[in-house]
Amino acid sequence: MDRRHQDIVGGLFAGAVICYLFQKWIAPKTSSKSKEEKHFDEDIVEGVEGLIGNTKLVRIKSLSEATGCDILAKAEFLNPGNSPKDRVALEMIQSAQDKGELTPHQNDVVYEGTAGSTGISLAMLCCSLGYKCHIFMPSDQSKEKSDVLELLGAHVQRVPPAPIVDRNHFVNAAHDHALQHTKDNSIPGKGYFSNQFENPANWQAHYKTTGPEIWRQCGGHLDAFVAGSGTGGTMGGIAKYLKSKSPSVKICLADPPGSGLYHKVLHGVMFDLAEREGTRRRHQVDTIVEGVGINRMTRNFSIAKPHIDYAYRITDEQAVAMSRYLIVNDGLFVGSSSAINCVAAVRLAKQLGPGHRIVTLLCDPGSRHFSKLYNPEFLKKRNLDASLPASLDFVNP
């Protein structure tokens, strides 16, 4: 075979090898990539209720670096109603529907007594699910919350603060109006009192969703959970779930001035400096912290109490200082209950020592607190310093 024929045969052989390699390795990958680019799975949720939950867990850099602990926060303000109460409101409504206590698009009205956040969550979901909403709230709560409620179509009644034994207490007022609505045949639809303080759907919402999310996001590795408590549902559901996964996880309560839960956990008696168990005709001590703290045992807090290992009293001064510290050092603009959660998380970190992982909650945005927490004139009247703290020394160990 002459040289010309050898070149032709060699070229054909080389071409065959290239074709073989292309068919075996290159073409399948290109085809697979092309198919992947053309095919997308739909990822669509149903209504605003589909946006609730699966919030991010964020490492708060400034607090973590200052303490040597991993201080993580569940960003519950990223729920569509800007608080963890979205989870509770959805669970309560769905539970009532399952029991036949609510029927959508039949003029049924959801009644609730709330400091604001639960009402906002209920009003939002009532719009989406076919109900009306009637909210009773204490008149000393921030106006921003009642403004949002009214924008969401809720009927809002602000009532003077009163002890729970008084029928004019905002929770009792909601209960009585719901009952009256249902009994009065001249009023269309039924009245449903969602009863967030005693409704087991409250803690169950967090046992089903928030607790498992925290465990999964931490990869099953956490040393402690810290939060304030109002109804007791958030603390109850999350604490119960985390303890079921790892009994060694420490649960810590952050309690504001005027609340009796701190002494209830530590000493078994509902007590504050201005209040003793059984003397319920005094008003709660005034505090700028909204949404947490209470002076009675609720059904939901009774779920939480057996699981709580520590309790800290957090002052208004500490809450204000932490709110400013988080803005400047982390860009986190949060409300008062979030601030006391972070104070308690730092305090627990100092107690446990470096190397621990502590999880807390960022409950709502600071935009709901302009009239009090972020109002310089209001703070000045309370002799509260709104300046930026230079360090975390304001958190006592």
Tab-separated table of C-alpha atoms in Angstrom:
chain	number	residue	atom	x	y	z
A	1	MET	CA	0.000	0.000	0.000
A	2	ASP	CA	1.470	3.308	-1.101
A	3	ARG	CA	1.784	6.366	1.098
A	4	ARG	CA	-1.356	8.033	-0.345
A	5	HIS	CA	-3.508	5.020	0.479
A	6	GLN	CA	-1.968	4.808	3.929
A	7	ASP	CA	-2.935	8.467	4.601
A	8	ILE	CA	-6.520	7.832	3.458
A	9	VAL	CA	-6.883	4.709	5.643
A	10	GLY	CA	-5.330	6.516	8.597
A	11	GLY	CA	-7.705	9.458	8.176
A	12	LEU	CA	-10.707	7.161	7.999
A	13	PHE	CA	-9.573	5.320	11.132
A	14	ALA	CA	-9.022	8.575	13.027
A	15	GLY	CA	-12.443	9.816	11.948
A	16	ALA	CA	-14.034	6.595	13.121
A	17	VAL	CA	-12.358	6.922	16.513
A	18	ILE	CA	-13.540	10.540	16.861
A	19	CYS	CA	-17.111	9.567	15.930
A	20	TYR	CA	-17.045	6.729	18.463
A	21	LEU	CA	-15.794	8.972	21.238
A	22	PHE	CA	-18.340	11.654	20.373
A	23	GLN	CA	-21.234	9.169	20.440
A	24	LYS	CA	-20.071	7.549	23.671
A	25	TRP	CA	-19.032	10.546	25.789
A	26	ILE	CA	-19.799	13.956	24.348
A	27	ALA	CA	-23.206	13.533	22.684
A	28	PRO	CA	-24.966	11.930	25.707
A	29	LYS	CA	-23.789	14.737	28.032
A	30	THR	CA	-24.812	17.428	25.571
A	31	SER	CA	-28.184	15.783	25.056
A	32	SER	CA	-28.704	15.379	28.796
A	33	LYS	CA	-27.794	19.008	29.426
A	34	SER	CA	-30.132	20.096	26.662
A	35	LYS	CA	-32.981	18.126	28.205
A	36	GLU	CA	-32.266	19.606	31.631
A	37	GLU	CA	-32.326	23.103	30.199
A	38	LYS	CA	-35.660	22.489	28.516
A	39	HIS	CA	-37.418	20.816	31.463
A	40	PHE	CA	-38.305	22.634	34.676
A	41	ASP	CA	-40.435	21.318	37.534
A	42	GLU	CA	-43.173	23.721	38.555
A	43	ASP	CA	-42.735	25.306	41.975
A	44	ILE	CA	-45.997	27.134	42.707
A	45	VAL	CA	-47.739	27.564	46.069
A	46	GLU	CA	-51.481	27.996	46.553
A	47	GLY	CA	-52.445	31.414	47.906
A	48	VAL	CA	-50.802	33.450	50.630
A	49	GLU	CA	-51.136	30.465	52.969
A	50	GLY	CA	-48.633	28.620	50.788
A	51	LEU	CA	-45.988	31.218	51.657
A	52	ILE	CA	-46.065	30.381	55.371
A	53	GLY	CA	-43.139	28.554	56.954
A	54	ASN	CA	-39.729	27.282	55.837
A	55	THR	CA	-38.136	30.565	56.887
A	56	LYS	CA	-34.357	30.892	56.787
A	57	LEU	CA	-32.076	30.236	59.742
A	58	VAL	CA	-29.479	33.013	59.866
A	59	ARG	CA	-26.232	33.259	61.828
A	60	ILE	CA	-26.141	36.613	63.619
A	61	LYS	CA	-22.536	37.501	62.953
A	62	SER	CA	-21.932	40.193	65.565
A	63	LEU	CA	-23.395	38.172	68.446
A	64	SER	CA	-21.645	34.972	67.368
A	65	GLU	CA	-18.248	36.626	67.033
A	66	ALA	CA	-18.571	38.440	70.358
A	67	THR	CA	-19.532	35.318	72.337
A	68	GLY	CA	-17.662	32.556	70.532
A	69	CYS	CA	-20.942	30.693	70.137
A	70	ASP	CA	-23.014	30.079	67.031
A	71	ILE	CA	-26.063	32.304	67.646
A	72	LEU	CA	-28.627	31.484	64.994
A	73	ALA	CA	-32.026	33.070	64.466
A	74	LYS	CA	-35.084	31.752	62.670
A	75	ALA	CA	-36.195	34.671	60.491
A	76	GLU	CA	-39.913	34.385	61.224
A	77	PHE	CA	-40.489	37.981	60.108
A	78	LEU	CA	-40.113	36.597	56.561
A	79	ASN	CA	-43.506	34.905	56.792
A	80	PRO	CA	-46.120	36.751	54.657
A	81	GLY	CA	-47.728	38.252	57.773
A	82	ASN	CA	-44.248	39.044	59.160
A	83	SER	CA	-44.425	36.837	62.257
A	84	PRO	CA	-44.530	33.208	63.474
A	85	LYS	CA	-48.215	33.764	64.242
A	86	ASP	CA	-48.949	33.005	60.579
A	87	ARG	CA	-48.307	29.343	61.367
A	88	VAL	CA	-50.658	29.444	64.353
A	89	ALA	CA	-53.448	31.299	62.555
A	90	LEU	CA	-53.404	28.819	59.668
A	91	GLU	CA	-53.462	25.801	62.004
A	92	MET	CA	-56.352	27.251	64.052
A	93	ILE	CA	-58.445	28.015	60.971
A	94	GLN	CA	-57.777	24.633	59.362
A	95	SER	CA	-58.582	22.850	62.625
A	96	ALA	CA	-61.868	24.776	62.935
A	97	GLN	CA	-62.752	23.923	59.331
A	98	ASP	CA	-62.073	20.237	59.959
A	99	LYS	CA	-64.440	20.338	62.964
A	100	GLY	CA	-67.153	22.181	61.022
A	101	GLU	CA	-66.813	25.290	63.185
A	102	LEU	CA	-65.940	27.446	60.167
A	103	THR	CA	-67.251	27.305	56.606
A	104	PRO	CA	-65.622	29.493	53.942
A	105	HIS	CA	-67.650	32.077	52.028
A	106	GLN	CA	-70.650	31.783	54.366
A	107	ASN	CA	-70.179	35.082	56.256
A	108	ASP	CA	-68.467	33.336	59.173
A	109	VAL	CA	-66.391	35.678	61.352
A	110	VAL	CA	-63.165	34.834	63.200
A	111	TYR	CA	-62.907	36.661	66.541
A	112	GLU	CA	-59.663	37.004	68.491
A	113	GLY	CA	-58.140	38.988	71.327
A	114	THR	CA	-54.560	39.818	70.423
A	115	ALA	CA	-51.754	42.306	70.982
A	116	GLY	CA	-51.479	42.550	67.199
A	117	SER	CA	-49.403	39.900	65.429
A	118	THR	CA	-51.907	37.018	65.685
A	119	GLY	CA	-54.638	39.382	64.545
A	120	ILE	CA	-52.638	40.405	61.488
A	121	SER	CA	-52.042	36.753	60.590
A	122	LEU	CA	-55.741	35.911	61.038
A	123	ALA	CA	-56.899	38.940	59.042
A	124	MET	CA	-54.517	38.080	56.194
A	125	LEU	CA	-55.681	34.464	56.044
A	126	CYS	CA	-59.355	35.389	56.373
A	127	CYS	CA	-58.976	37.434	53.180
A	128	SER	CA	-57.521	34.448	51.362
A	129	LEU	CA	-59.708	31.682	52.807
A	130	GLY	CA	-63.130	33.339	52.672
A	131	TYR	CA	-63.860	34.678	56.181
A	132	LYS	CA	-64.338	37.970	57.988
A	133	CYS	CA	-62.188	38.998	60.934
A	134	HIS	CA	-62.974	40.911	64.151
A	135	ILE	CA	-60.051	41.790	66.410
A	136	PHE	CA	-59.970	43.110	69.990
A	137	MET	CA	-56.622	44.509	71.096
A	138	PRO	CA	-55.297	46.496	74.089
A	139	SER	CA	-55.251	50.234	73.457
A	140	ASP	CA	-51.621	50.491	74.614
A	141	GLN	CA	-50.294	48.459	71.686
A	142	SER	CA	-48.562	50.166	68.757
A	143	LYS	CA	-50.853	51.941	66.290
A	144	GLU	CA	-48.910	50.432	63.376
A	145	LYS	CA	-50.468	47.044	64.130
A	146	SER	CA	-54.071	48.265	64.191
A	147	ASP	CA	-53.426	50.209	60.960
A	148	VAL	CA	-52.279	47.008	59.225
A	149	LEU	CA	-55.297	45.118	60.574
A	150	GLU	CA	-57.692	47.682	59.156
A	151	LEU	CA	-55.934	47.635	55.780
A	152	LEU	CA	-56.485	43.874	55.739
A	153	GLY	CA	-60.209	44.437	56.208
A	154	ALA	CA	-60.477	43.452	59.868
A	155	HIS	CA	-62.874	45.188	62.223
A	156	VAL	CA	-60.623	46.436	65.050
A	157	GLN	CA	-61.718	47.397	68.554
A	158	ARG	CA	-59.033	48.830	70.848
A	159	VAL	CA	-59.998	48.351	74.490
A	160	PRO	CA	-58.344	49.662	77.699
A	161	PRO	CA	-55.906	47.215	79.333
A	162	ALA	CA	-57.614	45.160	82.029
A	163	PRO	CA	-56.904	42.054	84.126
A	164	ILE	CA	-58.145	38.713	82.788
A	165	VAL	CA	-60.874	38.473	85.468
A	166	ASP	CA	-62.494	41.563	83.938
A	167	ARG	CA	-65.034	40.814	81.171
A	168	ASN	CA	-63.668	43.894	79.356
A	169	HIS	CA	-60.248	42.239	78.954
A	170	PHE	CA	-59.540	42.032	75.225
A	171	VAL	CA	-59.586	38.209	75.172
A	172	ASN	CA	-62.891	38.015	77.086
A	173	ALA	CA	-64.424	40.657	74.816
A	174	ALA	CA	-63.535	38.595	71.731
A	175	HIS	CA	-64.985	35.438	73.285
A	176	ASP	CA	-68.248	37.126	74.309
A	177	HIS	CA	-68.793	38.766	70.909
A	178	ALA	CA	-68.201	35.488	69.066
A	179	LEU	CA	-70.726	33.745	71.300
A	180	GLN	CA	-73.262	36.523	70.850
A	181	HIS	CA	-72.784	36.424	67.061
A	182	THR	CA	-73.510	32.688	66.876
A	183	LYS	CA	-76.602	32.960	69.114
A	184	ASP	CA	-78.096	35.893	67.197
A	185	ASN	CA	-79.938	34.541	64.161
A	186	SER	CA	-80.243	38.052	62.734
A	187	ILE	CA	-76.465	38.148	62.139
A	188	PRO	CA	-75.329	36.240	59.017
A	189	GLY	CA	-72.883	33.371	59.463
A	190	LYS	CA	-71.301	32.014	62.640
A	191	GLY	CA	-68.900	33.567	65.120
A	192	TYR	CA	-65.742	31.584	65.846
A	193	PHE	CA	-63.466	32.486	68.772
A	194	SER	CA	-60.031	31.210	67.779
A	195	ASN	CA	-58.810	31.451	71.401
A	196	GLN	CA	-55.066	31.533	70.713
A	197	PHE	CA	-54.121	31.366	74.419
A	198	GLU	CA	-55.885	28.052	75.077
A	199	ASN	CA	-56.284	26.498	71.616
A	200	PRO	CA	-53.963	23.441	71.296
A	201	ALA	CA	-53.661	24.166	67.576
A	202	ASN	CA	-51.285	26.940	68.677
A	203	TRP	CA	-48.504	24.734	70.050
A	204	GLN	CA	-49.270	21.994	67.529
A	205	ALA	CA	-48.501	24.386	64.652
A	206	HIS	CA	-44.943	24.818	65.932
A	207	TYR	CA	-44.541	21.143	66.827
A	208	LYS	CA	-45.487	20.231	63.243
A	209	THR	CA	-43.500	22.926	61.418
A	210	THR	CA	-41.131	25.286	63.268
A	211	GLY	CA	-39.503	22.668	65.477
A	212	PRO	CA	-38.777	20.219	62.632
A	213	GLU	CA	-37.483	23.069	60.442
A	214	ILE	CA	-35.004	24.173	63.136
A	215	TRP	CA	-33.808	20.600	63.671
A	216	ARG	CA	-33.336	20.034	59.943
A	217	GLN	CA	-31.646	23.385	59.302
A	218	CYS	CA	-29.189	22.725	62.142
A	219	GLY	CA	-28.485	19.241	60.837
A	220	GLY	CA	-29.571	17.943	64.245
A	221	HIS	CA	-26.759	19.853	65.974
A	222	LEU	CA	-27.857	22.499	68.498
A	223	ASP	CA	-27.298	23.034	72.204
A	224	ALA	CA	-30.076	25.431	73.168
A	225	PHE	CA	-33.243	27.224	72.083
A	226	VAL	CA	-34.205	30.658	73.458
A	227	ALA	CA	-37.494	32.581	73.129
A	228	GLY	CA	-40.022	34.730	74.926
A	229	SER	CA	-43.541	33.510	75.599
A	230	GLY	CA	-46.960	35.118	75.385
A	231	THR	CA	-49.604	32.499	74.672
A	232	GLY	CA	-46.989	29.777	75.219
A	233	GLY	CA	-47.644	28.115	71.861
A	234	THR	CA	-44.354	28.930	70.144
A	235	MET	CA	-42.255	27.884	73.131
A	236	GLY	CA	-44.455	24.850	73.798
A	237	GLY	CA	-44.401	23.396	70.298
A	238	ILE	CA	-40.728	24.035	69.545
A	239	ALA	CA	-39.469	22.951	72.987
A	240	LYS	CA	-41.540	19.773	72.959
A	241	TYR	CA	-40.256	18.821	69.504
A	242	LEU	CA	-36.586	19.614	70.145
A	243	LYS	CA	-36.589	17.733	73.468
A	244	SER	CA	-38.140	14.724	71.701
A	245	LYS	CA	-35.206	14.710	69.283
A	246	SER	CA	-32.502	15.414	71.882
A	247	PRO	CA	-33.288	15.670	75.614
A	248	SER	CA	-29.936	17.421	76.157
A	249	VAL	CA	-31.064	20.547	74.236
A	250	LYS	CA	-31.471	23.385	76.757
A	251	ILE	CA	-34.637	25.503	76.591
A	252	CYS	CA	-34.442	29.087	77.861
A	253	LEU	CA	-37.271	31.571	78.506
A	254	ALA	CA	-36.760	35.311	77.895
A	255	ASP	CA	-39.277	37.240	79.995
A	256	PRO	CA	-39.946	41.027	79.967
A	257	PRO	CA	-40.786	43.293	82.929
A	258	GLY	CA	-44.222	42.748	84.434
A	259	SER	CA	-44.561	39.133	83.338
A	260	GLY	CA	-44.907	36.374	85.913
A	261	LEU	CA	-43.518	33.528	83.794
A	262	TYR	CA	-39.923	34.051	84.976
A	263	HIS	CA	-40.872	33.280	88.590
A	264	LYS	CA	-43.318	30.559	87.516
A	265	VAL	CA	-40.489	28.666	85.808
A	266	LEU	CA	-37.885	29.193	88.532
A	267	HIS	CA	-40.048	29.009	91.671
A	268	GLY	CA	-43.371	27.512	90.605
A	269	VAL	CA	-45.300	30.663	91.526
A	270	MET	CA	-46.704	33.265	89.134
A	271	PHE	CA	-45.121	36.382	90.582
A	272	ASP	CA	-43.743	39.779	89.672
A	273	LEU	CA	-42.560	42.642	91.862
A	274	ALA	CA	-45.940	44.329	91.468
A	275	GLU	CA	-48.110	41.243	91.369
A	276	ARG	CA	-48.753	37.981	93.199
A	277	GLU	CA	-50.682	34.922	92.077
A	278	GLY	CA	-54.317	35.361	93.058
A	279	THR	CA	-54.202	39.168	92.912
A	280	ARG	CA	-55.231	39.585	89.322
A	281	ARG	CA	-57.023	42.910	89.619
A	282	ARG	CA	-53.829	44.886	89.132
A	283	HIS	CA	-52.797	45.797	85.612
A	284	GLN	CA	-49.661	44.307	84.105
A	285	VAL	CA	-46.543	46.398	84.738
A	286	ASP	CA	-45.958	48.654	81.759
A	287	THR	CA	-43.190	47.642	79.338
A	288	ILE	CA	-42.229	48.614	75.807
A	289	VAL	CA	-41.969	44.935	74.847
A	290	GLU	CA	-45.032	43.730	72.939
A	291	GLY	CA	-46.322	40.246	72.196
A	292	VAL	CA	-44.613	38.330	75.031
A	293	GLY	CA	-45.066	38.168	78.795
A	294	ILE	CA	-48.202	37.225	80.721
A	295	ASN	CA	-49.465	36.854	84.284
A	296	ARG	CA	-51.472	33.660	84.065
A	297	MET	CA	-50.947	30.046	83.112
A	298	THR	CA	-52.366	29.154	79.728
A	299	ARG	CA	-53.037	25.725	78.272
A	300	ASN	CA	-50.304	26.325	75.720
A	301	PHE	CA	-47.687	27.414	78.258
A	302	SER	CA	-48.452	24.303	80.311
A	303	ILE	CA	-47.037	22.354	77.343
A	304	ALA	CA	-43.856	24.447	77.423
A	305	LYS	CA	-43.156	24.651	81.162
A	306	PRO	CA	-41.911	21.065	81.773
A	307	HIS	CA	-39.272	21.532	79.061
A	308	ILE	CA	-37.801	24.885	80.191
A	309	ASP	CA	-34.348	24.696	81.809
A	310	TYR	CA	-33.499	28.400	82.253
A	311	ALA	CA	-35.371	31.692	82.566
A	312	TYR	CA	-33.983	35.228	82.293
A	313	ARG	CA	-35.606	38.544	83.170
A	314	ILE	CA	-34.799	40.981	80.341
A	315	THR	CA	-35.190	44.725	80.964
A	316	ASP	CA	-36.555	47.414	78.665
A	317	GLU	CA	-33.107	49.049	78.695
A	318	GLN	CA	-31.545	45.855	77.368
A	319	ALA	CA	-34.239	45.459	74.694
A	320	VAL	CA	-33.673	49.005	73.416
A	321	ALA	CA	-29.896	48.586	73.406
A	322	MET	CA	-30.033	45.271	71.545
A	323	SER	CA	-32.418	46.659	68.913
A	324	ARG	CA	-29.864	49.385	68.063
A	325	TYR	CA	-26.915	46.994	68.244
A	326	LEU	CA	-28.497	44.634	65.693
A	327	ILE	CA	-29.295	47.451	63.264
A	328	VAL	CA	-25.776	48.881	63.158
A	329	ASN	CA	-23.773	45.659	63.399
A	330	ASP	CA	-25.964	43.241	61.415
A	331	GLY	CA	-28.440	45.313	59.410
A	332	LEU	CA	-31.296	43.576	61.255
A	333	PHE	CA	-34.251	45.887	61.922
A	334	VAL	CA	-36.438	43.935	64.338
A	335	GLY	CA	-39.132	44.408	66.980
A	336	SER	CA	-38.982	44.345	70.766
A	337	SER	CA	-39.692	40.638	71.295
A	338	SER	CA	-36.887	39.784	68.856
A	339	ALA	CA	-34.579	42.095	70.791
A	340	ILE	CA	-35.215	40.392	74.138
A	341	ASN	CA	-34.726	36.994	72.473
A	342	CYS	CA	-31.278	38.096	71.329
A	343	VAL	CA	-30.394	39.519	74.746
A	344	ALA	CA	-31.279	36.165	76.311
A	345	ALA	CA	-29.319	34.285	73.628
A	346	VAL	CA	-26.179	36.315	74.403
A	347	ARG	CA	-26.698	35.870	78.133
A	348	LEU	CA	-27.026	32.093	77.699
A	349	ALA	CA	-23.940	32.051	75.445
A	350	LYS	CA	-21.949	33.755	78.208
A	351	GLN	CA	-23.264	31.218	80.709
A	352	LEU	CA	-22.567	28.129	78.580
A	353	GLY	CA	-19.246	29.367	77.217
A	354	PRO	CA	-17.747	29.405	73.680
A	355	GLY	CA	-18.373	26.618	71.192
A	356	HIS	CA	-22.120	26.145	71.704
A	357	ARG	CA	-24.913	26.565	69.166
A	358	ILE	CA	-27.929	28.582	70.313
A	359	VAL	CA	-31.095	29.136	68.257
A	360	THR	CA	-33.627	31.914	68.779
A	361	LEU	CA	-36.381	33.693	66.828
A	362	LEU	CA	-36.613	37.033	65.043
A	363	CYS	CA	-40.361	37.448	65.422
A	364	ASP	CA	-41.361	40.620	63.615
A	365	PRO	CA	-39.892	43.634	61.780
A	366	GLY	CA	-39.037	46.930	63.423
A	367	SER	CA	-41.487	48.710	61.114
A	368	ARG	CA	-44.291	47.703	63.517
A	369	HIS	CA	-42.619	49.507	66.407
A	370	PHE	CA	-42.046	53.112	65.301
A	371	SER	CA	-44.489	54.516	67.825
A	372	LYS	CA	-42.664	53.029	70.822
A	373	LEU	CA	-39.377	51.134	70.436
A	374	TYR	CA	-38.088	53.443	67.675
A	375	ASN	CA	-39.715	56.663	68.882
A	376	PRO	CA	-37.057	58.915	70.548
A	377	GLU	CA	-39.664	61.061	72.312
A	378	PHE	CA	-41.475	58.039	73.740
A	379	LEU	CA	-38.201	56.527	74.976
A	380	LYS	CA	-37.106	59.826	76.516
A	381	LYS	CA	-40.319	59.956	78.574
A	382	ARG	CA	-39.478	56.462	79.858
A	383	ASN	CA	-35.886	57.487	80.633
A	384	LEU	CA	-34.632	54.897	78.159
A	385	ASP	CA	-31.331	55.503	76.368
A	386	ALA	CA	-31.678	55.118	72.588
A	387	SER	CA	-27.970	55.549	71.807
A	388	LEU	CA	-25.882	52.826	70.200
A	389	PRO	CA	-24.076	50.624	72.749
A	390	ALA	CA	-20.349	50.275	72.100
A	391	SER	CA	-20.326	46.606	73.091
A	392	LEU	CA	-22.489	43.815	74.515
A	393	ASP	CA	-21.592	44.772	78.094
A	394	PHE	CA	-25.233	45.731	78.637
A	395	VAL	CA	-26.014	41.990	78.675
A	396	ASN	CA	-25.224	40.723	82.157
A	397	PRO	CA	-23.919	37.136	82.281
